mmCIF file of C-alpha atoms in Angstrom:
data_model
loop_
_atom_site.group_PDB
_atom_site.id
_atom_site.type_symbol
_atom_site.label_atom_id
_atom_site.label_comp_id
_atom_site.label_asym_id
_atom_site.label_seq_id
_atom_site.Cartn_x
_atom_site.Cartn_y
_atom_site.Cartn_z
ATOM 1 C CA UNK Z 1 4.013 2.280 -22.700
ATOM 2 C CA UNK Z 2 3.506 -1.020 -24.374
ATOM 3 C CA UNK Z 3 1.683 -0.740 -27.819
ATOM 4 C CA UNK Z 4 -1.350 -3.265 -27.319
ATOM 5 C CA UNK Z 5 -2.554 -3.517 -31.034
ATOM 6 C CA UNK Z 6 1.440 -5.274 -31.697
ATOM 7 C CA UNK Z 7 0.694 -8.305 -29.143
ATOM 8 C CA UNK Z 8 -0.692 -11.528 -30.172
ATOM 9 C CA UNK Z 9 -4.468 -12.438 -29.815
ATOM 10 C CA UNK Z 10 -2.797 -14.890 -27.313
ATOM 11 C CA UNK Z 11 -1.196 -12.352 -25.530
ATOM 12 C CA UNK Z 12 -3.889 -9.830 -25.033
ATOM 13 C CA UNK Z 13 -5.942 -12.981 -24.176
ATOM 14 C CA UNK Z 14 -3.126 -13.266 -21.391
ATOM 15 C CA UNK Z 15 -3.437 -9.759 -20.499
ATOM 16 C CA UNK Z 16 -7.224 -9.576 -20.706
ATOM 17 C CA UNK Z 17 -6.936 -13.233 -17.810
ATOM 18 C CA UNK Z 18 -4.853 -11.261 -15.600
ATOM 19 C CA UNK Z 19 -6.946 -8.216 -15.775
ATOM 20 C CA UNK Z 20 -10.193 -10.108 -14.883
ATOM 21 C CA UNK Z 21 -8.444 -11.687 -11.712
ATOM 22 C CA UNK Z 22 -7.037 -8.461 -10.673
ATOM 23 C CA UNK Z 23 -10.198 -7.382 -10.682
ATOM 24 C CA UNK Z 24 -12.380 -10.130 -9.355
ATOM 25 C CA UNK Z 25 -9.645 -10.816 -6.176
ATOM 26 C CA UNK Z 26 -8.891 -7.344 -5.328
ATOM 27 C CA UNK Z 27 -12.046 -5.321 -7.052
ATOM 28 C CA UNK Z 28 -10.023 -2.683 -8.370
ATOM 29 C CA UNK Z 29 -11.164 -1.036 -11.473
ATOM 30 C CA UNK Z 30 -10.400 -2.024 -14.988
ATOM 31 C CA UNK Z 31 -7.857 0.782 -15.764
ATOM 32 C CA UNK Z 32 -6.098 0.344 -12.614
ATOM 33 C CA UNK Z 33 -5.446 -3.680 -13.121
ATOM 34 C CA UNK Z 34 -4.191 -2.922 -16.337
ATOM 35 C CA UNK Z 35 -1.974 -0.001 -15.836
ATOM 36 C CA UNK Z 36 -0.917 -2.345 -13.041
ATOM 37 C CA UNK Z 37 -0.240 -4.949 -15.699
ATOM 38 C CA UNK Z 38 1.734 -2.919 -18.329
ATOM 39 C CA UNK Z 39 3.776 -1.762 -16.002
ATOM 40 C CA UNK Z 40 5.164 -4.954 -14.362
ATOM 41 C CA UNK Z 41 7.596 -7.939 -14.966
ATOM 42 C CA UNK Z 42 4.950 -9.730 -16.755
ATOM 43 C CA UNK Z 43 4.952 -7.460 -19.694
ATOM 44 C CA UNK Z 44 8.737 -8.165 -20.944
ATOM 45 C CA UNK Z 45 7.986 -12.178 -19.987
ATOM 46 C CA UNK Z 46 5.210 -11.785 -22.311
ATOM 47 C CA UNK Z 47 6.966 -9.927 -25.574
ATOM 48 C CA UNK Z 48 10.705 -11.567 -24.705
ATOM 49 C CA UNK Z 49 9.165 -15.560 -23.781
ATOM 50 C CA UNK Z 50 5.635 -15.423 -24.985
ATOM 51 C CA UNK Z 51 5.326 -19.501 -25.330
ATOM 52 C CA UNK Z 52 6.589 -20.187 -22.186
ATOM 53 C CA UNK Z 53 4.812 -17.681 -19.751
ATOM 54 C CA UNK Z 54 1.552 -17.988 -21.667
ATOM 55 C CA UNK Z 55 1.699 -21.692 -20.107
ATOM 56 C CA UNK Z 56 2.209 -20.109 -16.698
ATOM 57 C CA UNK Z 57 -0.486 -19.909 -14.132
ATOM 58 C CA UNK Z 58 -2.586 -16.298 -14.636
ATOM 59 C CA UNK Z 59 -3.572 -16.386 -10.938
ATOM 60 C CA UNK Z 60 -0.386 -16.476 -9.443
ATOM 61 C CA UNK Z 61 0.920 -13.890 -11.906
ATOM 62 C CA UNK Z 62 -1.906 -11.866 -10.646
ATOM 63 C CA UNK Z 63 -0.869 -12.326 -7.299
ATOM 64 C CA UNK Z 64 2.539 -11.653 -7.776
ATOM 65 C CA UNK Z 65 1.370 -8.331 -9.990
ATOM 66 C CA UNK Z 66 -0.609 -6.950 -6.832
ATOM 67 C CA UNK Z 67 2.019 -7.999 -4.313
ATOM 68 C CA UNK Z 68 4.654 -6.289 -6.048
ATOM 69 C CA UNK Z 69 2.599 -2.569 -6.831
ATOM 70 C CA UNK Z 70 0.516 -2.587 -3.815
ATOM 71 C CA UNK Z 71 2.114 -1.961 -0.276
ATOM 72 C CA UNK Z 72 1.156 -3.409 2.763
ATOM 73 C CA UNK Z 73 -0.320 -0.435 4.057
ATOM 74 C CA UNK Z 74 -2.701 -0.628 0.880
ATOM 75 C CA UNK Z 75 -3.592 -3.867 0.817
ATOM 76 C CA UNK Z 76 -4.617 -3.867 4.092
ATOM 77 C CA UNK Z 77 -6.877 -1.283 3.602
ATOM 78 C CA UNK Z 78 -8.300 -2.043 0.652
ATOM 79 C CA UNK Z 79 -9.356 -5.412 1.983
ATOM 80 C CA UNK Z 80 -10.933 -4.300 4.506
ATOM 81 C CA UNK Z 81 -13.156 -1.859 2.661
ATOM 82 C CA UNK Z 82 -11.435 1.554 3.172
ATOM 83 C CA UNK Z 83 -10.726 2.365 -0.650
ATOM 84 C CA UNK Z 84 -10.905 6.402 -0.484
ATOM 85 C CA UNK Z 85 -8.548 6.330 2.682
ATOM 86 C CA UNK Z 86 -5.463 8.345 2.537
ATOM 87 C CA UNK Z 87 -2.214 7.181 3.609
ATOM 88 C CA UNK Z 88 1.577 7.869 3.400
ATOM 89 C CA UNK Z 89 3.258 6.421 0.563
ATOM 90 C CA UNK Z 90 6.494 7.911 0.049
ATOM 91 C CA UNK Z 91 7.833 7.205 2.715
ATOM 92 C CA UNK Z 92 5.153 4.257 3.612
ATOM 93 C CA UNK Z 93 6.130 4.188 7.201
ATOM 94 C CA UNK Z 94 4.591 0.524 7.024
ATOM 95 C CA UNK Z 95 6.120 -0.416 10.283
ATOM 96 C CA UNK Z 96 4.470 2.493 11.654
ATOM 97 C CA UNK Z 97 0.849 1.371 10.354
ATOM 98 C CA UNK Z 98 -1.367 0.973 13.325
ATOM 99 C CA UNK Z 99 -5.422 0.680 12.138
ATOM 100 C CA UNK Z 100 -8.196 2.998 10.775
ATOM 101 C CA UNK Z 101 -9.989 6.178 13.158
ATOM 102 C CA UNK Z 102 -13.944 5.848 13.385
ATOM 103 C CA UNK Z 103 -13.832 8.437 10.922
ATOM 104 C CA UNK Z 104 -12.215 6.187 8.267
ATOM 105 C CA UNK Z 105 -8.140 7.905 9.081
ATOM 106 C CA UNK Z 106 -5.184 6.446 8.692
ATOM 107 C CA UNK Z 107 -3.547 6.223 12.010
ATOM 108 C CA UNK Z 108 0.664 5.727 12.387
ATOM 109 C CA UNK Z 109 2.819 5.960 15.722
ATOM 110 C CA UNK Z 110 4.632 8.932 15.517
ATOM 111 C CA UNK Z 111 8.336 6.690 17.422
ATOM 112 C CA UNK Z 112 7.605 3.901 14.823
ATOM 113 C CA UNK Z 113 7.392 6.350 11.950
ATOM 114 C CA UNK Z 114 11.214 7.898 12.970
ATOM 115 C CA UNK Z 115 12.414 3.959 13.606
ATOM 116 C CA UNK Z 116 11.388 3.883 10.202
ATOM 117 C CA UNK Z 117 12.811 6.759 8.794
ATOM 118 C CA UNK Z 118 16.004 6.037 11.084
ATOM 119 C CA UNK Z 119 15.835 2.009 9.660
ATOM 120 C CA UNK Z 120 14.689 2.162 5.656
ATOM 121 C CA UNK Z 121 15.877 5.991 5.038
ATOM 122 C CA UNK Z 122 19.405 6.211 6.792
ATOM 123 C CA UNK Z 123 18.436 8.730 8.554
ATOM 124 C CA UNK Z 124 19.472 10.214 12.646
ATOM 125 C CA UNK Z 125 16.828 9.999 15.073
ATOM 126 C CA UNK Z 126 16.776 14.204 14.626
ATOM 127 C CA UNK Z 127 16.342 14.181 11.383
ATOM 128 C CA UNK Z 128 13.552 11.929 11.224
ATOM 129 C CA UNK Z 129 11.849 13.292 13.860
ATOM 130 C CA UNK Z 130 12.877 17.116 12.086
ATOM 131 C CA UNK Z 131 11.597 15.325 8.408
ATOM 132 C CA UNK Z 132 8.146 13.935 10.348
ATOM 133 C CA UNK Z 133 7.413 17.213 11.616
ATOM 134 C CA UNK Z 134 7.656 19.119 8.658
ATOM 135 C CA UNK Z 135 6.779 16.792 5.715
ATOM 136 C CA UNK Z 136 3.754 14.203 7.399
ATOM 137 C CA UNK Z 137 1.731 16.804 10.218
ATOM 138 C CA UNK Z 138 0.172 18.228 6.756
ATOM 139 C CA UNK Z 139 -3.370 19.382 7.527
ATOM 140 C CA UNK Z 140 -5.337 17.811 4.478
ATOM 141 C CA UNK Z 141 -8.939 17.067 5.188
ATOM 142 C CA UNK Z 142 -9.008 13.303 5.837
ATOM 143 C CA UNK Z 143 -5.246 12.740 5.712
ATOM 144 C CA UNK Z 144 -3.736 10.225 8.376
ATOM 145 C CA UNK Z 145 -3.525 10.802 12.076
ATOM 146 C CA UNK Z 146 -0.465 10.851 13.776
ATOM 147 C CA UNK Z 147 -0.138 8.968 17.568
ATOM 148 C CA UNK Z 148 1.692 10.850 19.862
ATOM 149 C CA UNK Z 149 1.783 8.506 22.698
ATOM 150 C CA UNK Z 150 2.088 9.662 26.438
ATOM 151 C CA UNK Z 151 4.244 7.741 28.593
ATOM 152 C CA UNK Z 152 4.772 8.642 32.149
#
């Protein structure tokens, strides 16, 4: 963890610009912009080239900040409202992503989720399928819905 009270004023000033876009674009909360923050790229560009970055455009930092700790699964939710929503993360199964229930759920396609596993994870068709079915059909009030789909 980086030791605030060792940075320059112009430095925290820095910090404190990218923390108020964070939060202004993507309304998350003060903590979580600045945990987001410490724990980027930005932070050794900042104590290793401090002249040079501090030049650099805050907004696009910011951008690049949320692009690189948010997934797409996340972003799209939070921008469209759905803060509290629970989704996969580890694995994302991004590909496998398809919307929101009516009672605010995650939904994913079951066959994208093991082309996912089978794609990012290097794993057999049966052993996706065999790690879906007993890591993701967890029965947590609220969690994501799986889509079985029917094909004749």
């Amino acid at each position: 963890m980086i030791d605030m009270s060792e940075l320059t004023e112009s430095v925290k000033g820095y910090i404190e610009g990218l923390q108020d876009v964070l939060q202004r674009k993507y309304q998350i909360s003060e903590d979580k912009a600045l945990n987001m923050i410490t724990s980027s790229y930005i932070m050794d560009s900042l104590i290793d080239y401090p002249e040079e970055t501090l030049h650099d455009d805050i907004e696009a930092h910011a951008d690049n900040i949320y692009e690189d700790q948010v997934s797409k699964t996340e972003r799209l939710l939070l921008e469209a409202g759905y803060e509290g929503t629970i989704f996969f993360t580890n694995p994302s199964y991004e590909d496998a992503f398809l919307g929101i229930s009516s009672d605010d759920r995650a939904i994913y396609d079951y066959e994208k989720m093991v082309e996912s596993l089978v794609n990012h994870e290097d794993m057999t068709e049966d052993e996706a399928r065999e790690f879906i079915d007993y890591n993701a059909t967890f029965y947590i009030e609220g969690g994501p819905i799986i889509l079985y789909r029917l094909e004749e």
